[in-house]
Structures are given as C-alpha cells and as structure tokens.
CSV table of C-alpha atoms and ligand atoms in Angstrom, one decimal:
chain,number,residue,atom,x,y,z
A,235,MET,CA,-32.8,-7.2,-12.3
A,236,ARG,CA,-29.4,-6.9,-10.5
A,237,ARG,CA,-29.5,-7.4,-6.8
A,238,LYS,CA,-27.5,-4.7,-5.2
A,239,LEU,CA,-24.3,-5.5,-3.2
A,240,ILE,CA,-23.0,-3.4,-0.3
A,241,ALA,CA,-19.5,-4.6,0.5
A,242,GLY,CA,-17.3,-3.1,3.3
A,243,ASN,CA,-13.6,-2.8,2.8
A,244,TRP,CA,-12.1,-2.7,6.3
A,245,LYS,CA,-8.6,-2.1,4.8
A,246,MET,CA,-5.8,-2.5,7.5
A,247,ASN,CA,-8.1,-1.6,10.4
A,248,GLY,CA,-9.6,-3.6,13.2
A,249,SER,CA,-8.8,-5.8,16.1
A,250,LEU,CA,-10.5,-8.9,17.6
A,251,ALA,CA,-12.4,-6.6,20.0
A,252,ALA,CA,-13.3,-3.9,17.5
A,253,ASN,CA,-14.4,-6.4,14.9
A,254,ALA,CA,-16.6,-8.3,17.4
A,255,ALA,CA,-18.3,-5.0,18.3
A,256,LEU,CA,-18.7,-3.9,14.7
A,257,LEU,CA,-20.1,-7.3,13.5
A,258,ALA,CA,-22.5,-7.5,16.5
A,259,GLY,CA,-23.7,-4.0,15.9
A,260,ILE,CA,-24.4,-4.8,12.2
A,261,LYS,CA,-26.1,-8.1,13.0
A,262,ALA,CA,-28.3,-6.7,15.7
A,263,GLU,CA,-29.9,-4.2,13.3
A,264,LEU,CA,-29.6,-5.7,9.9
A,265,GLY,CA,-32.9,-7.7,9.7
A,266,GLU,CA,-33.6,-9.1,6.2
A,267,PRO,CA,-31.6,-6.8,3.9
A,268,ALA,CA,-33.0,-6.1,0.4
A,269,CYS,CA,-29.5,-6.3,-1.0
A,270,ASP,CA,-26.5,-8.6,-0.6
A,271,VAL,CA,-24.1,-7.6,2.2
A,272,ALA,CA,-20.4,-8.5,2.7
A,273,VAL,CA,-17.4,-7.4,4.7
A,274,CYS,CA,-13.9,-7.8,3.4
A,275,ALA,CA,-11.6,-8.3,6.3
A,276,PRO,CA,-7.8,-8.5,6.8
A,277,ALA,CA,-6.7,-12.2,6.4
A,278,PRO,CA,-6.0,-12.7,10.1
A,279,TYR,CA,-9.6,-12.1,10.9
A,280,PHE,CA,-11.2,-14.6,8.4
A,281,ALA,CA,-11.7,-17.1,11.2
A,282,GLN,CA,-13.4,-14.5,13.4
A,283,CYS,CA,-15.7,-13.5,10.5
A,284,GLN,CA,-16.5,-17.1,9.8
A,285,ALA,CA,-17.4,-17.8,13.4
A,286,ALA,CA,-19.4,-14.6,13.8
A,287,LEU,CA,-21.2,-14.6,10.4
A,288,SER,CA,-21.9,-18.2,9.5
A,289,GLY,CA,-25.6,-18.7,9.1
A,290,SER,CA,-26.2,-14.9,8.8
A,291,THR,CA,-27.1,-13.0,5.7
A,292,ILE,CA,-23.7,-11.3,5.8
A,293,ALA,CA,-20.9,-12.8,3.6
A,294,TRP,CA,-17.3,-12.1,4.1
A,295,GLY,CA,-14.2,-12.0,2.0
A,296,GLY,CA,-10.6,-10.8,1.6
A,297,GLN,CA,-9.0,-7.7,0.3
A,298,ASP,CA,-6.4,-9.3,-2.0
A,299,LEU,CA,-5.0,-12.8,-2.9
A,300,SER,CA,-2.0,-14.2,-4.5
A,301,ALA,CA,-1.8,-14.8,-8.3
A,302,HIS,CA,-0.1,-18.1,-7.5
A,303,GLU,CA,-1.8,-21.3,-6.4
A,304,SER,CA,0.6,-22.2,-3.6
A,305,GLY,CA,4.3,-22.5,-2.7
A,306,ALA,CA,7.3,-20.3,-2.0
A,307,TYR,CA,5.6,-16.9,-1.9
A,308,THR,CA,6.3,-15.6,1.6
A,309,GLY,CA,3.6,-13.4,3.0
A,310,GLU,CA,1.0,-14.1,0.3
A,311,VAL,CA,-2.4,-15.6,0.8
A,312,ALA,CA,-3.8,-18.2,-1.6
A,313,ALA,CA,-7.3,-18.3,-3.0
A,314,SER,CA,-7.7,-21.8,-1.4
A,315,MET,CA,-6.9,-20.3,2.0
A,316,LEU,CA,-9.7,-17.8,1.6
A,317,ARG,CA,-12.0,-20.6,0.7
A,318,ASP,CA,-10.9,-22.6,3.7
A,319,PHE,CA,-12.3,-19.9,5.9
A,320,GLY,CA,-15.6,-19.6,4.0
A,321,CYS,CA,-14.8,-16.4,2.1
A,322,GLN,CA,-17.2,-15.7,-0.7
A,323,TYR,CA,-15.6,-12.5,-2.1
A,324,VAL,CA,-12.2,-11.1,-2.7
A,325,ILE,CA,-11.3,-7.5,-3.7
A,326,VAL,CA,-8.8,-7.5,-6.6
A,327,GLY,CA,-6.8,-4.5,-7.9
A,328,HIS,CA,-7.8,-2.0,-5.3
A,329,SER,CA,-6.1,1.3,-6.1
A,330,GLU,CA,-4.1,1.1,-2.9
A,331,ARG,CA,-2.7,-2.3,-4.2
A,332,ARG,CA,-2.1,-0.8,-7.6
A,333,ALA,CA,-0.3,2.3,-6.2
A,334,TYR,CA,1.6,0.9,-3.2
A,335,HIS,CA,2.4,-2.6,-4.6
A,336,ALA,CA,2.8,-1.8,-8.2
A,337,GLU,CA,0.0,-4.1,-9.3
A,338,THR,CA,-0.5,-3.9,-13.1
A,339,ASN,CA,-3.6,-4.5,-15.1
A,340,GLU,CA,-2.2,-7.9,-16.1
A,341,LEU,CA,-1.5,-9.0,-12.5
A,342,VAL,CA,-5.0,-7.9,-11.5
A,343,ALA,CA,-6.4,-10.1,-14.3
A,344,GLN,CA,-4.3,-13.0,-13.1
A,345,LYS,CA,-5.5,-12.6,-9.6
A,346,MET,CA,-9.1,-12.4,-10.8
A,347,LEU,CA,-8.7,-15.7,-12.7
A,348,ARG,CA,-7.2,-17.3,-9.5
A,349,ALA,CA,-10.2,-16.1,-7.5
A,350,LEU,CA,-12.7,-17.5,-10.1
A,351,LYS,CA,-10.9,-20.8,-10.3
A,352,ALA,CA,-11.2,-21.2,-6.5
A,353,GLY,CA,-14.9,-20.4,-6.6
A,354,LEU,CA,-14.5,-16.9,-5.1
A,355,THR,CA,-16.3,-13.8,-6.5
A,356,PRO,CA,-13.7,-11.2,-7.4
A,357,ILE,CA,-14.6,-7.6,-6.9
A,358,VAL,CA,-12.3,-6.1,-9.5
A,359,CYS,CA,-11.5,-2.4,-8.9
A,360,VAL,CA,-10.9,0.2,-11.6
A,361,GLY,CA,-10.6,3.9,-11.4
A,362,GLU,CA,-8.7,7.0,-12.5
A,363,THR,CA,-6.5,9.4,-10.5
A,364,LEU,CA,-7.2,13.1,-10.2
A,365,ALA,CA,-4.6,13.9,-12.7
A,366,GLU,CA,-6.1,11.5,-15.2
A,367,ARG,CA,-9.5,12.9,-14.7
A,368,GLU,CA,-8.3,16.5,-15.1
A,369,ALA,CA,-6.5,15.4,-18.3
A,370,GLU,CA,-9.8,14.0,-19.5
A,371,GLN,CA,-8.3,10.5,-19.5
A,372,THR,CA,-10.9,8.8,-17.4
A,373,GLY,CA,-12.5,6.8,-20.2
A,374,ARG,CA,-9.2,5.7,-21.5
A,375,VAL,CA,-7.8,4.6,-18.1
A,376,VAL,CA,-10.8,2.7,-17.0
A,377,GLY,CA,-11.2,1.3,-20.5
A,378,GLN,CA,-7.7,-0.2,-20.3
A,379,GLN,CA,-8.3,-1.5,-16.9
A,380,ILE,CA,-11.5,-3.3,-17.8
A,381,ASP,CA,-10.1,-4.5,-21.1
A,382,ALA,CA,-7.3,-6.3,-19.3
A,383,VAL,CA,-9.9,-8.1,-17.2
A,384,LEU,CA,-12.1,-8.9,-20.2
A,385,ALA,CA,-9.3,-10.2,-22.2
A,386,ALA,CA,-8.6,-12.8,-19.5
A,387,VAL,CA,-12.1,-13.9,-18.6
A,388,ASP,CA,-14.3,-16.2,-20.7
A,389,THR,CA,-17.9,-15.4,-21.3
A,390,GLU,CA,-19.2,-18.0,-18.9
A,391,ALA,CA,-17.1,-16.7,-16.0
A,392,LEU,CA,-18.0,-13.1,-16.7
A,393,ALA,CA,-21.3,-13.5,-14.9
A,394,ASN,CA,-19.3,-14.4,-11.7
A,395,ILE,CA,-17.3,-11.2,-11.4
A,396,VAL,CA,-18.2,-7.9,-9.7
A,397,ILE,CA,-16.7,-4.6,-10.9
A,398,ALA,CA,-16.1,-1.7,-8.6
A,399,TYR,CA,-15.6,1.8,-10.1
A,400,GLU,CA,-13.5,3.7,-7.5
A,401,PRO,CA,-12.2,7.0,-8.6
A,402,VAL,CA,-8.8,7.2,-6.8
A,403,TRP,CA,-9.4,10.9,-5.9
A,404,ALA,CA,-12.6,10.0,-4.0
A,405,ILE,CA,-11.2,7.2,-1.9
A,406,GLY,CA,-10.9,8.2,1.8
A,407,THR,CA,-10.9,11.9,0.8
A,408,GLY,CA,-14.5,12.8,1.6
A,409,LYS,CA,-14.8,13.9,-2.1
A,410,THR,CA,-17.4,11.8,-4.0
A,411,ALA,CA,-18.2,11.6,-7.6
A,412,THR,CA,-21.6,13.1,-8.3
A,413,PRO,CA,-24.2,10.5,-9.2
A,414,GLN,CA,-24.0,11.8,-12.8
A,415,MET,CA,-20.2,11.5,-12.9
A,416,ALA,CA,-20.3,8.0,-11.5
A,417,GLN,CA,-23.1,6.9,-13.8
A,418,GLU,CA,-21.2,8.1,-16.8
A,419,VAL,CA,-18.2,5.9,-16.0
A,420,HIS,CA,-20.5,3.0,-15.0
A,421,ALA,CA,-22.1,3.2,-18.4
A,422,ILE,CA,-18.7,3.1,-20.1
A,423,LEU,CA,-17.9,0.0,-18.1
A,424,ARG,CA,-21.2,-1.6,-18.9
A,425,ALA,CA,-20.7,-1.0,-22.6
A,426,ALA,CA,-17.2,-2.6,-22.4
A,427,LEU,CA,-18.8,-5.6,-20.7
A,428,ALA,CA,-21.6,-5.7,-23.3
A,429,ALA,CA,-19.0,-5.7,-26.1
A,430,LYS,CA,-17.8,-9.0,-24.7
A,431,ASN,CA,-21.2,-10.4,-24.1
A,432,THR,CA,-24.5,-8.5,-24.0
A,433,ALA,CA,-26.5,-11.0,-21.9
A,434,ALA,CA,-23.7,-11.5,-19.3
A,435,ALA,CA,-23.0,-7.7,-19.1
A,436,ALA,CA,-26.6,-7.1,-18.1
A,437,GLY,CA,-26.2,-9.2,-15.0
A,438,VAL,CA,-22.7,-8.0,-13.9
A,439,ARG,CA,-22.9,-5.8,-10.8
A,440,ILE,CA,-20.9,-2.6,-11.0
A,441,LEU,CA,-20.3,-1.0,-7.6
A,442,TYR,CA,-19.4,2.5,-6.8
A,443,GLY,CA,-16.7,3.2,-4.2
A,444,GLY,CA,-15.2,6.5,-3.0
A,445,SER,CA,-16.4,8.2,0.1
A,446,MET,CA,-19.9,6.6,-0.1
A,447,LYS,CA,-21.7,7.7,3.1
A,448,PRO,CA,-25.2,7.6,4.5
A,449,ASP,CA,-25.9,11.1,3.2
A,450,ASN,CA,-24.9,10.4,-0.5
A,451,ALA,CA,-25.6,6.7,-0.8
A,452,LYS,CA,-29.2,7.0,-1.9
A,453,GLU,CA,-28.6,9.3,-4.8
A,454,LEU,CA,-25.6,7.3,-6.1
A,455,LEU,CA,-27.5,4.0,-5.7
A,456,ALA,CA,-30.4,5.4,-7.6
A,457,MET,CA,-28.4,5.6,-10.9
A,458,PRO,CA,-29.3,2.9,-13.4
A,459,ASP,CA,-25.8,1.3,-13.7
A,460,ILE,CA,-24.8,1.6,-10.0
A,461,ASP,CA,-25.5,-1.7,-8.5
A,462,GLY,CA,-24.1,-1.2,-5.0
A,463,GLY,CA,-21.2,0.2,-3.1
A,464,LEU,CA,-17.7,-0.7,-2.0
A,465,ILE,CA,-17.4,1.1,1.3
A,466,GLY,CA,-14.2,2.0,3.2
A,467,GLY,CA,-14.4,4.4,6.1
A,468,ALA,CA,-18.2,4.2,6.6
A,469,ALA,CA,-18.0,0.4,6.8
A,470,LEU,CA,-16.1,0.7,10.1
A,471,LYS,CA,-19.1,2.3,11.9
A,472,ALA,CA,-22.1,0.0,12.2
A,473,PRO,CA,-24.7,2.8,12.0
A,474,ASP,CA,-23.2,4.2,8.9
A,475,PHE,CA,-22.8,0.8,7.2
A,476,LEU,CA,-26.4,-0.1,8.1
A,477,ALA,CA,-27.7,3.2,6.7
A,478,ILE,CA,-26.0,2.6,3.4
A,479,ILE,CA,-27.4,-0.9,3.3
A,480,ARG,CA,-30.9,0.6,3.9
A,481,ALA,CA,-30.3,3.1,1.1
A,482,ALA,CA,-29.7,0.2,-1.2
B,772,PEP,C1,-12.3,1.9,-0.6
B,772,PEP,O1,-11.1,2.0,-0.2
B,772,PEP,O2,-12.6,1.0,-1.3
B,772,PEP,C2,-13.2,3.1,-0.3
B,772,PEP,C3,-14.2,3.2,-1.1
B,772,PEP,O3,-12.8,3.9,0.7
B,772,PEP,P1,-13.7,5.1,1.3
B,772,PEP,O4,-15.2,4.7,1.3
B,772,PEP,O5,-13.2,5.4,2.6
B,772,PEP,O6,-13.5,6.2,0.3
C-alpha cells in the first residue's frame, strides 16, 4: 500500500511574512494527516522552513539542485546544502526548468542521482506539452523521460524516488487532466517502472500535478495509480492546500 504524498511547489513565490502566515495556517489545521505532506520552497527560505516545521509532520524540500557536487558553479545550490537545512525532498526536472533552463532528460537524470547520493528524495517530473498530446505523442514523450531516469538509477535506489506526472498544458492553466487521462499516463509510467523491477515499481509513488485543486483532488486521487499530488497555485493558500491533503 503506497502512502499518498501531497507536496506543495511554491515556485518563485513568497516572502518571510507570507511564508510564516502560510505555514502557520497549515500547521494550525493539519492535525494528524493520513498522507505525507511536504512543501518545496525557494532556497533562501530553507532556514525558515526548518525553523517553522522541525518536529511537525510537514517535510520541506527544494525545487531544483545542481548536478555538481560543489565548486565553481555560480548561482547553483548543491544537494549537500539542501541537506544542511533538513530538506527531505527536491523537485527535479520540473517542466519550467526543462523549458526555461533547457534541462534535458540526461541532466534531469544526473540531478536525480545527485539527490539520491545526498539522501534526498527526488520528485522527478515528466509530462507532455499540448502540441505533443494533440499529436498523440504523450506515451512516447513521457516514455523517453522516464526511460532516461530508469537508465541511470539502480534497482535499490528506485524505491527512493517519487515520480510526478505533470502535463505541461495543465500547469497553472486551470485545465486539469481528467482522472481517466491522468490514470492512463500513470499506468504507462508504472509499467515502465515495473519493466525495471516489479517489486520496486509497486512501491514508487507517482504524483499527479497540473491545476490540482480542492474541487478536483478527490477524483484524481481516487485513481489506482495516482499516489498524491504536486500542487502549485493551490499550495499557496492554506485552506486549499489543507483541503487537498484531506482529499488524500
Ligand atoms: C506545478 O507547477 O508543479 C503545478 C502543478 O502547478 P499548478 O498546480 O499551479 O498547476
């Protein structure tokens, strides 16, 4: 049985004051969640998350990391630095990184390995654009994305990764994949994982991301291969994030 994970992706949003209010709002109403909960914050706020969330049931993480261990890589953030601030998770290969920072499948795989080596749980994002979906290329595109990850990871480490299926056309647009559309792709991803190792594949969590909101979360999360959500916009409002956690 896979325990669901609801992870917020704050993207480049927030401030000390806004984060404090958001985290206090979530903590005040969370109780004992029936799923794992995490927030992925911009790097400057890791210390704030650590101070606010240590000892709580909410984990925190980053939104990206360097493929390099350390050294002359101005502006980059190393896996060890995330660990220094108690991060448990790190998003890797988000479509915004792939689109605006030219991250390739191979670079995403390297970043995933760097995260695993540091003891972080990578949340590896895959997903097709609208043009790819309309050209009926979804299976091929996500297949290539997941294959690059699977070629890099050994079977033992496979159990320590999380996959997020995020159709690019659904991110921040208010358009959501129907539960059936999402399940279809999650099943493709599960089959690719199983081709590597059946037992490990059964335990890997595959999140859905793309305009998941309180009013559509329950139906999406009811699908057999949807093991949680990666939440953008709705993670910035405590009542919405809490409602999604309750749906899980
Ligand atoms: C995301 O960016 O990971 C995401 C899912 O965003 P949104 O929920 O706003 O579509």
